[in-house]
mmCIF file of C-alpha atoms in Angstrom:
data_model
loop_
_atom_site.group_PDB
_atom_site.id
_atom_site.type_symbol
_atom_site.label_atom_id
_atom_site.label_comp_id
_atom_site.label_asym_id
_atom_site.label_seq_id
_atom_site.Cartn_x
_atom_site.Cartn_y
_atom_site.Cartn_z
ATOM 1 C CA MET A 26 195.810 -111.035 71.106
ATOM 2 C CA ASN A 27 193.690 -110.351 68.052
ATOM 3 C CA ILE A 28 193.411 -106.551 67.747
ATOM 4 C CA THR A 29 191.474 -104.549 65.203
ATOM 5 C CA LEU A 30 192.384 -100.902 64.836
ATOM 6 C CA LEU A 31 189.538 -98.850 63.372
ATOM 7 C CA TYR A 32 189.954 -95.241 62.400
ATOM 8 C CA GLY A 33 187.589 -92.445 61.450
ATOM 9 C CA THR A 34 189.304 -89.655 59.584
ATOM 10 C CA GLU A 35 188.647 -86.503 57.634
ATOM 11 C CA THR A 36 192.151 -85.481 56.508
ATOM 12 C CA GLY A 37 194.145 -88.664 57.066
ATOM 13 C CA ASN A 38 195.687 -87.853 60.469
ATOM 14 C CA ALA A 39 193.718 -90.566 62.293
ATOM 15 C CA GLU A 40 194.705 -93.087 59.596
ATOM 16 C CA MET A 41 198.395 -92.259 59.939
ATOM 17 C CA LEU A 42 198.201 -92.529 63.725
ATOM 18 C CA ALA A 43 196.337 -95.840 63.551
ATOM 19 C CA GLU A 44 198.996 -97.239 61.205
ATOM 20 C CA ASP A 45 201.734 -96.081 63.606
ATOM 21 C CA ILE A 46 199.950 -97.765 66.506
ATOM 22 C CA GLN A 47 199.606 -100.907 64.407
ATOM 23 C CA SER A 48 203.387 -100.928 63.828
ATOM 24 C CA GLU A 49 204.001 -100.513 67.574
ATOM 25 C CA LEU A 50 201.727 -103.419 68.536
ATOM 26 C CA GLU A 51 202.495 -105.905 65.754
ATOM 27 C CA SER A 52 205.517 -107.420 67.440
ATOM 28 C CA GLY A 53 203.377 -108.977 70.131
ATOM 29 C CA HIS A 54 199.916 -109.215 68.596
ATOM 30 C CA GLU A 55 197.982 -109.888 65.438
ATOM 31 C CA VAL A 56 196.794 -106.414 64.409
ATOM 32 C CA ASP A 57 194.463 -105.475 61.574
ATOM 33 C CA CYS A 58 193.907 -101.818 60.672
ATOM 34 C CA GLN A 59 190.761 -100.656 58.838
ATOM 35 C CA ASN A 60 188.963 -97.481 57.902
ATOM 36 C CA LEU A 61 185.568 -97.324 59.634
ATOM 37 C CA GLU A 62 183.900 -96.713 56.282
ATOM 38 C CA ASP A 63 185.046 -100.208 55.237
ATOM 39 C CA PHE A 64 183.993 -101.968 58.452
ATOM 40 C CA ASP A 65 180.600 -103.691 58.661
ATOM 41 C CA PRO A 66 179.026 -103.426 62.145
ATOM 42 C CA GLY A 67 178.015 -107.083 61.770
ATOM 43 C CA ASP A 68 181.719 -108.029 61.708
ATOM 44 C CA PHE A 69 182.451 -107.257 65.354
ATOM 45 C CA ASP A 70 184.086 -110.299 66.954
ATOM 46 C CA ARG A 71 183.713 -110.806 70.707
ATOM 47 C CA ASP A 72 187.091 -112.564 70.823
ATOM 48 C CA ALA A 73 188.929 -109.551 69.385
ATOM 49 C CA PHE A 74 189.815 -106.224 70.968
ATOM 50 C CA TYR A 75 189.085 -102.975 69.173
ATOM 51 C CA LEU A 76 191.192 -99.852 69.321
ATOM 52 C CA LEU A 77 189.554 -96.836 67.731
ATOM 53 C CA VAL A 78 191.217 -93.603 66.621
ATOM 54 C CA CYS A 79 188.820 -90.856 65.593
ATOM 55 C CA SER A 80 189.112 -87.202 64.692
ATOM 56 C CA THR A 81 186.399 -84.545 64.857
ATOM 57 C CA TYR A 82 185.012 -82.556 61.956
ATOM 58 C CA GLY A 83 182.972 -79.401 61.574
ATOM 59 C CA ASP A 84 180.732 -78.633 64.541
ATOM 60 C CA GLY A 85 181.924 -81.626 66.568
ATOM 61 C CA GLU A 86 180.667 -84.219 64.091
ATOM 62 C CA LEU A 87 182.108 -87.564 63.143
ATOM 63 C CA PRO A 88 184.663 -87.328 60.351
ATOM 64 C CA ALA A 89 183.666 -88.329 56.816
ATOM 65 C CA SER A 90 184.957 -91.896 56.988
ATOM 66 C CA ALA A 91 183.086 -92.613 60.258
ATOM 67 C CA GLN A 92 179.708 -91.309 59.065
ATOM 68 C CA PRO A 93 178.845 -94.346 56.866
ATOM 69 C CA PHE A 94 179.759 -96.605 59.799
ATOM 70 C CA ALA A 95 177.406 -94.675 62.118
ATOM 71 C CA GLU A 96 174.614 -94.934 59.528
ATOM 72 C CA ALA A 97 175.246 -98.677 59.125
ATOM 73 C CA MET A 98 175.134 -99.075 62.905
ATOM 74 C CA ALA A 99 171.782 -97.332 63.064
ATOM 75 C CA ALA A 100 170.389 -99.514 60.298
ATOM 76 C CA ALA A 101 171.758 -102.817 61.650
ATOM 77 C CA ALA A 102 171.283 -102.092 65.388
ATOM 78 C CA PRO A 103 173.792 -104.821 66.252
ATOM 79 C CA ASP A 104 174.051 -106.419 69.671
ATOM 80 C CA LEU A 105 177.600 -105.536 70.723
ATOM 81 C CA SER A 106 177.430 -107.057 74.187
ATOM 82 C CA GLY A 107 180.733 -108.800 74.884
ATOM 83 C CA VAL A 108 182.625 -106.482 72.494
ATOM 84 C CA HIS A 109 185.435 -104.504 74.150
ATOM 85 C CA PHE A 110 187.038 -101.351 72.852
ATOM 86 C CA ALA A 111 189.214 -98.382 73.744
ATOM 87 C CA ILE A 112 189.162 -95.046 71.970
ATOM 88 C CA PHE A 113 191.614 -92.241 71.225
ATOM 89 C CA GLY A 114 190.511 -88.842 69.946
ATOM 90 C CA LEU A 115 192.209 -86.284 67.770
ATOM 91 C CA GLY A 116 191.132 -82.671 67.983
ATOM 92 C CA ASP A 117 192.173 -79.054 68.325
ATOM 93 C CA SER A 118 191.324 -77.018 71.411
ATOM 94 C CA GLU A 119 191.153 -73.911 69.183
ATOM 95 C CA TYR A 120 187.610 -75.186 68.597
ATOM 96 C CA ASP A 121 186.721 -75.078 72.300
ATOM 97 C CA GLU A 122 183.019 -75.962 72.092
ATOM 98 C CA THR A 123 183.506 -78.951 69.777
ATOM 99 C CA PHE A 124 186.910 -80.142 70.947
ATOM 100 C CA ASN A 125 187.247 -83.909 70.415
ATOM 101 C CA GLN A 126 183.502 -84.543 70.231
ATOM 102 C CA GLY A 127 183.898 -86.969 67.294
ATOM 103 C CA SER A 128 185.616 -89.610 69.421
ATOM 104 C CA GLY A 129 183.114 -89.052 72.223
ATOM 105 C CA LYS A 130 180.192 -89.558 69.842
ATOM 106 C CA LEU A 131 181.771 -92.730 68.438
ATOM 107 C CA ALA A 132 182.283 -94.116 71.952
ATOM 108 C CA GLU A 133 178.681 -93.325 72.870
ATOM 109 C CA LEU A 134 177.481 -95.042 69.706
ATOM 110 C CA LEU A 135 179.326 -98.266 70.497
ATOM 111 C CA VAL A 136 178.208 -98.254 74.129
ATOM 112 C CA SER A 137 174.594 -97.630 73.061
ATOM 113 C CA TYR A 138 174.641 -100.975 71.260
ATOM 114 C CA GLY A 139 176.122 -102.816 74.245
ATOM 115 C CA ALA A 140 179.900 -102.621 73.717
ATOM 116 C CA THR A 141 182.130 -102.047 76.750
ATOM 117 C CA GLN A 142 184.740 -99.274 76.775
ATOM 118 C CA LEU A 143 187.959 -100.184 78.569
ATOM 119 C CA GLY A 144 189.909 -97.351 80.136
ATOM 120 C CA GLU A 145 189.394 -93.641 79.691
ATOM 121 C CA ARG A 146 189.014 -91.964 76.325
ATOM 122 C CA ILE A 147 192.311 -90.199 75.722
ATOM 123 C CA VAL A 148 192.364 -87.127 73.520
ATOM 124 C CA HIS A 149 195.149 -85.300 71.754
ATOM 125 C CA ASP A 150 195.134 -81.537 71.289
ATOM 126 C CA ALA A 151 196.700 -80.445 67.999
ATOM 127 C CA SER A 152 197.293 -77.022 69.583
ATOM 128 C CA GLY A 153 199.243 -78.550 72.472
ATOM 129 C CA ASP A 154 202.917 -79.411 72.762
ATOM 130 C CA ASP A 155 202.635 -83.225 72.676
ATOM 131 C CA LEU A 156 202.812 -85.296 69.540
ATOM 132 C CA ALA A 157 199.809 -87.583 69.118
ATOM 133 C CA GLU A 158 202.143 -90.594 69.196
ATOM 134 C CA ASP A 159 203.477 -89.534 72.610
ATOM 135 C CA LEU A 160 200.009 -90.067 74.062
ATOM 136 C CA ALA A 161 198.716 -92.789 71.732
ATOM 137 C CA PHE A 162 201.462 -95.386 72.134
ATOM 138 C CA PRO A 163 201.252 -95.582 75.963
ATOM 139 C CA TRP A 164 197.446 -95.462 75.710
ATOM 140 C CA ALA A 165 197.418 -98.404 73.281
ATOM 141 C CA GLU A 166 199.775 -100.472 75.428
ATOM 142 C CA ALA A 167 197.716 -99.805 78.563
ATOM 143 C CA ALA A 168 194.440 -100.571 76.780
ATOM 144 C CA VAL A 169 195.772 -103.843 75.422
ATOM 145 C CA ALA A 170 196.936 -104.842 78.937
ATOM 146 C CA ILE A 171 193.456 -104.134 80.325
ATOM 147 C CA ALA A 172 191.868 -106.052 77.437
ATOM 148 C CA ALA A 173 194.170 -109.038 77.965
ATOM 149 C CA GLU A 174 192.942 -109.271 81.549
ATOM 150 C CA LYS A 175 189.253 -108.802 80.624
ATOM 151 C CA LEU A 176 189.332 -111.250 77.705
ATOM 152 C CA SER A 177 191.107 -113.914 79.809
ATOM 153 C CA GLU A 178 188.448 -113.525 82.524
ATOM 154 C CA ALA A 179 185.729 -114.073 79.909
ATOM 155 C CA ALA A 180 187.417 -117.209 78.460
#
């Protein structure tokens, strides 16, 4: 399967996690990993599957590297029908009112342009006991399995 990992990060944690997920998936798939600030919304490919990893910044906003992507999406208003994605959020429950809102906003943005989210948005709590990888690796494997089924149905 052709998988593109896109990450939105403020401090680099989402980038490191995305690269770890890439390493986990590369044995069975072709996996590209890109910063959202370097990804053109016109480059979405309906034959690929997108895994997104996004942190939250400030008052529940998108992190710095995801903000140019969101602006480009608003300007381009792409038709993302037929595009499938799954999303993983990084956050800290110490910030109760804004906990993991960045990944939620990114998911809403993609869906608003017609993309289809596969599976539930999984979030990691930096104040919890789990390592992000402990949640992200099983999430990625499950999302890829769902995508394999969906993309084969569409073919």
